[in-house]
CSV table of C-alpha atoms in Angstrom, one decimal:
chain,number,residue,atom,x,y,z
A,1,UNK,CA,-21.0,17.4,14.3
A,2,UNK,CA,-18.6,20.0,14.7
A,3,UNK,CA,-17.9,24.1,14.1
A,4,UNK,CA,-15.4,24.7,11.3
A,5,UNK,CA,-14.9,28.4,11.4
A,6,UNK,CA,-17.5,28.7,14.4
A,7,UNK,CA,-19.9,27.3,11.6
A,8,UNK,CA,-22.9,24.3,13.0
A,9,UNK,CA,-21.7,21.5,10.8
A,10,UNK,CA,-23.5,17.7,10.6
A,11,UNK,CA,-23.9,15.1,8.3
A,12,UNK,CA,-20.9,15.6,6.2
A,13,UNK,CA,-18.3,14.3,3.8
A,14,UNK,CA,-15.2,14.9,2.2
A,15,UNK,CA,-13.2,15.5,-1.3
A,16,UNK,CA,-10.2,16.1,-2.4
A,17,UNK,CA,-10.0,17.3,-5.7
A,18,UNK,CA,-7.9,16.7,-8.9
A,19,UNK,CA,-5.2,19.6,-7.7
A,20,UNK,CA,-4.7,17.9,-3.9
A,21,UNK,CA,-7.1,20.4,-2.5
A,22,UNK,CA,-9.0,19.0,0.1
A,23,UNK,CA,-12.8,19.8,1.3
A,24,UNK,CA,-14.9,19.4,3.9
A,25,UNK,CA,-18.8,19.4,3.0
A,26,UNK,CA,-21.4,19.0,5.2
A,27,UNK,CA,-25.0,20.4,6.1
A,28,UNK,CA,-24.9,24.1,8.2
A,29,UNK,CA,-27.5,26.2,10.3
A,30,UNK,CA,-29.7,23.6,11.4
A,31,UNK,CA,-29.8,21.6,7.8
A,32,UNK,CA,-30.6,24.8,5.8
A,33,UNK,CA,-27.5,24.8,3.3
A,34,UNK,CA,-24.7,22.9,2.5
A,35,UNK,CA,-21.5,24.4,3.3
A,36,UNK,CA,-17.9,24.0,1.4
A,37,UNK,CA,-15.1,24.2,3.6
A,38,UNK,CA,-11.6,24.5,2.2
A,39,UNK,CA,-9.0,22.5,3.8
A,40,UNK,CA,-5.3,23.7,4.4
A,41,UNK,CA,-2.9,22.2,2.7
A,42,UNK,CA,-1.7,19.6,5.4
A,43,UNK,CA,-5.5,19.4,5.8
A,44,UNK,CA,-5.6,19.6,9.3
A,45,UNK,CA,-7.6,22.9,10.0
A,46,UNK,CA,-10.3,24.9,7.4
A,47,UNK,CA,-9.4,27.6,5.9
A,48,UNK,CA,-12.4,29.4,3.8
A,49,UNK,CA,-16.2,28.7,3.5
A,50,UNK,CA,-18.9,28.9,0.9
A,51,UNK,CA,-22.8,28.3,1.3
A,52,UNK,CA,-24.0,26.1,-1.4
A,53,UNK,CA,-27.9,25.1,-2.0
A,54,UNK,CA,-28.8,28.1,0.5
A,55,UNK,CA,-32.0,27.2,2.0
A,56,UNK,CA,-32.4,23.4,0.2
A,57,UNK,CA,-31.9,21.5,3.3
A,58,UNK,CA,-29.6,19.0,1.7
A,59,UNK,CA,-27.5,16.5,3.6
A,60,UNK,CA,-25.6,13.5,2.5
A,61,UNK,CA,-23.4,14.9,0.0
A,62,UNK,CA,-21.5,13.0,-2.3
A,63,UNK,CA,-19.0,14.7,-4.7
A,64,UNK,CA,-17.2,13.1,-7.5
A,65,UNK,CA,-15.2,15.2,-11.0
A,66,UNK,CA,-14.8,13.6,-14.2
A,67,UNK,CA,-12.9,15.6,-16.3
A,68,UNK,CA,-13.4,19.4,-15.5
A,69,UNK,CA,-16.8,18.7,-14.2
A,70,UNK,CA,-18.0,18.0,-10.7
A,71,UNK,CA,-21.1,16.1,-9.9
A,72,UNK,CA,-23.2,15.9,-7.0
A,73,UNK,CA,-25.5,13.5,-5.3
A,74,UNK,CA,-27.5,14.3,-1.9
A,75,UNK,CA,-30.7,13.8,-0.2
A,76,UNK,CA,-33.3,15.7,1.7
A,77,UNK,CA,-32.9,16.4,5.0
A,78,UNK,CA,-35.7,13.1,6.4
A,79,UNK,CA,-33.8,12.0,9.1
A,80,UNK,CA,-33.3,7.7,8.7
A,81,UNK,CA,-36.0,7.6,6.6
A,82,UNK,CA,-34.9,7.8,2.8
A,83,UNK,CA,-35.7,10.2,0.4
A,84,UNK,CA,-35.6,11.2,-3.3
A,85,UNK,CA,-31.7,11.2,-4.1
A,86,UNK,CA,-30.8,14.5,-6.1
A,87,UNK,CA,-28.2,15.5,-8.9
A,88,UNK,CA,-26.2,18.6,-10.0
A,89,UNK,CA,-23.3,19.8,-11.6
A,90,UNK,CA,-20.8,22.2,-11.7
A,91,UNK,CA,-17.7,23.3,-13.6
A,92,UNK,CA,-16.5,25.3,-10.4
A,93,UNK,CA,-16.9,23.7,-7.4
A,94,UNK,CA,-17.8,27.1,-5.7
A,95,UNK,CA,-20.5,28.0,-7.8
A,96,UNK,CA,-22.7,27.8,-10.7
A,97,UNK,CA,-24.2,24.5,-9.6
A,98,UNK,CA,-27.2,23.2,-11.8
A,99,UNK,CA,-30.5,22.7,-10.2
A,100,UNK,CA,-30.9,19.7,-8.8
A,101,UNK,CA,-32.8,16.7,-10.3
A,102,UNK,CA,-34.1,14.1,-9.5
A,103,UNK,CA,-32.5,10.3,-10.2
A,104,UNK,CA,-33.2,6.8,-9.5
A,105,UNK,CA,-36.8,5.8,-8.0
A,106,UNK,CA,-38.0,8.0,-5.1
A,107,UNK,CA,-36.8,6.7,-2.4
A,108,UNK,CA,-32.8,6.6,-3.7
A,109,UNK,CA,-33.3,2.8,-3.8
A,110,UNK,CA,-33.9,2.8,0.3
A,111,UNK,CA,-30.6,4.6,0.5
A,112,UNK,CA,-28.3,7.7,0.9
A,113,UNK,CA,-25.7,9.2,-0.4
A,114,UNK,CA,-22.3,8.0,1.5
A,115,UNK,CA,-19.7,8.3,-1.4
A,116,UNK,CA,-19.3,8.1,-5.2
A,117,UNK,CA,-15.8,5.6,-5.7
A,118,UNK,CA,-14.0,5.7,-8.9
A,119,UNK,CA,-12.2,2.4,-9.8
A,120,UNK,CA,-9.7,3.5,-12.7
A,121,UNK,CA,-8.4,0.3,-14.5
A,122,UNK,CA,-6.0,-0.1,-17.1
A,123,UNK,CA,-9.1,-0.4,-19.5
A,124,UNK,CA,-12.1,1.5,-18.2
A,125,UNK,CA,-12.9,4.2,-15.1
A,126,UNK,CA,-15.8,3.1,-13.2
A,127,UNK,CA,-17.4,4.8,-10.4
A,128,UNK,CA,-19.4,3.2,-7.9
A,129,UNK,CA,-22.6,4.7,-6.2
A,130,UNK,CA,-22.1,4.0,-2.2
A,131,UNK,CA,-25.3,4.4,-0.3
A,132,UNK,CA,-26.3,3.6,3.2
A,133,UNK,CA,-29.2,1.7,3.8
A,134,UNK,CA,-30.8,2.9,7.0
A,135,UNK,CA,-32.7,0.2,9.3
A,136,UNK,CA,-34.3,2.4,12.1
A,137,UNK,CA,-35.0,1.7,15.0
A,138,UNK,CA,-32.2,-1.2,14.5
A,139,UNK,CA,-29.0,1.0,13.0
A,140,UNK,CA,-26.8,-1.8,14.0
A,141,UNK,CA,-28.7,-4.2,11.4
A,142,UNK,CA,-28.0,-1.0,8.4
A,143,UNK,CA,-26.2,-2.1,5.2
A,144,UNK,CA,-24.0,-0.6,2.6
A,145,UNK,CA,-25.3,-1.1,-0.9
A,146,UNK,CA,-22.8,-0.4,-3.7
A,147,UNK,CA,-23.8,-0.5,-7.8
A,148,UNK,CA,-22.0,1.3,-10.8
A,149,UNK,CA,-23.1,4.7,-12.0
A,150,UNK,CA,-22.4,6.4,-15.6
A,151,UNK,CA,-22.2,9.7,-16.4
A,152,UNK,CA,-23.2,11.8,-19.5
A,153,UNK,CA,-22.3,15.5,-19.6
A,154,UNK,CA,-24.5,16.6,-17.4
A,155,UNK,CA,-26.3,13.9,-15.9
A,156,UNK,CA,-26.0,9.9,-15.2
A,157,UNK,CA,-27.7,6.9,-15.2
A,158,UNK,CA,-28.4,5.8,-11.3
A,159,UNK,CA,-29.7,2.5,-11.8
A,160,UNK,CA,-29.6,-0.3,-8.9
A,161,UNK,CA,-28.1,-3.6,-9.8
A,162,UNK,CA,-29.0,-6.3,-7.2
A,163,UNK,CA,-25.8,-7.7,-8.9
A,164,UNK,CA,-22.8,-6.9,-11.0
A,165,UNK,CA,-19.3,-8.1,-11.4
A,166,UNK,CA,-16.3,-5.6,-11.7
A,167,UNK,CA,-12.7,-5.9,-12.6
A,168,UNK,CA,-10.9,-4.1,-10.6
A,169,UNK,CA,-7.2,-4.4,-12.5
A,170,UNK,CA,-9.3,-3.2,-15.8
A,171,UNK,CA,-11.8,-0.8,-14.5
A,172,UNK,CA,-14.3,-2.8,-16.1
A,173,UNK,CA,-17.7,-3.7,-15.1
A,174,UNK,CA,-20.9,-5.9,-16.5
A,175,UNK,CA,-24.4,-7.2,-15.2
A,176,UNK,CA,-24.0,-10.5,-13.2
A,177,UNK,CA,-25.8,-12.5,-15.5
A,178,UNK,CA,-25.5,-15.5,-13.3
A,179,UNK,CA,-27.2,-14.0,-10.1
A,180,UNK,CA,-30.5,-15.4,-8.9
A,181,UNK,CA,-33.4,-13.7,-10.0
């Protein structure tokens, strides 16, 4: 936790978008909003704010832009336990942000939000849902869980694979059809 511009901040993330401009987004005034913070250019201090989601109580924010279009994924506010994970999009990164909708199963998978990776190969871009998978009361025993995600204009299919193989020179990515089921 911290206070960018005198601002109660947990449970955050960053991005750094297409142009080099870096952000800092994390949950604000006791988990009621999410808040943007603009980084300087050597990204060492913030610079500017904006309140996203006002009154939500969204945390775990993941943001990733394909093309001119940025997506997010984040979770209610549930402490370890996990929670429907939630969608929306934006062609400004400030505002104008969809409404959010639900995806996957209802309980994100047993996960939350922790990154969205892109893998672009000489073939294929494929981004990679990151999640962490909570075990409370035993943190140290919580896992990572990683699977693919695809995108359509405005919304993607958040599907967990137990298994999948990915080539990470081409980008490319299939089911594992030789794990055990």
């Amino acid at each position: 936790s911290g206070r960018p511009l005198g601002i109660k901040s947990r449970d955050c993330n960053v991005f750094v978008d297409s142009d080099g401009t870096a952000y800092f987004i994390s949950t604000t005034v006791e988990n009621q909003h999410l808040g943007l913070f603009r980084l300087s250019d050597d990204y060492l201090s913030v610079v500017e704010h904006t309140r996203l989601f006002a009154g939500q109580r969204r945390e775990a924010p993941a943001i990733v832009k394909l093309g001119q279009r940025y997506f997010m994924f984040s979770s209610a506010c549930t402490g370890w336990a996990p929670n429907q994970c939630k969608l929306s999009w934006s062609d400004n990164l400030k505002e104008g942000w969809s409404q959010l909708e639900n995806i996957g199963d209802n309980k994100a998978f047993r996960t939350q939000p922790a990154a969205i990776l892109e893998v672009k190969g000489t073939k294929d871009t494929t981004y990679l849902y990151v999640g962490d998978r909570w075990k409370d009361p035993n943190l140290a025993q919580s896992k990572t869980i990683i699977f693919p995600v695809t995108f359509t204009d405005t919304s993607c299919d958040f599907r967990y694979r137990d298994s999948f193989e990915i080539n990470f020179k081409t980008g490319e990515w299939r089911e594992d059809t030789k794990a055990k089921k």
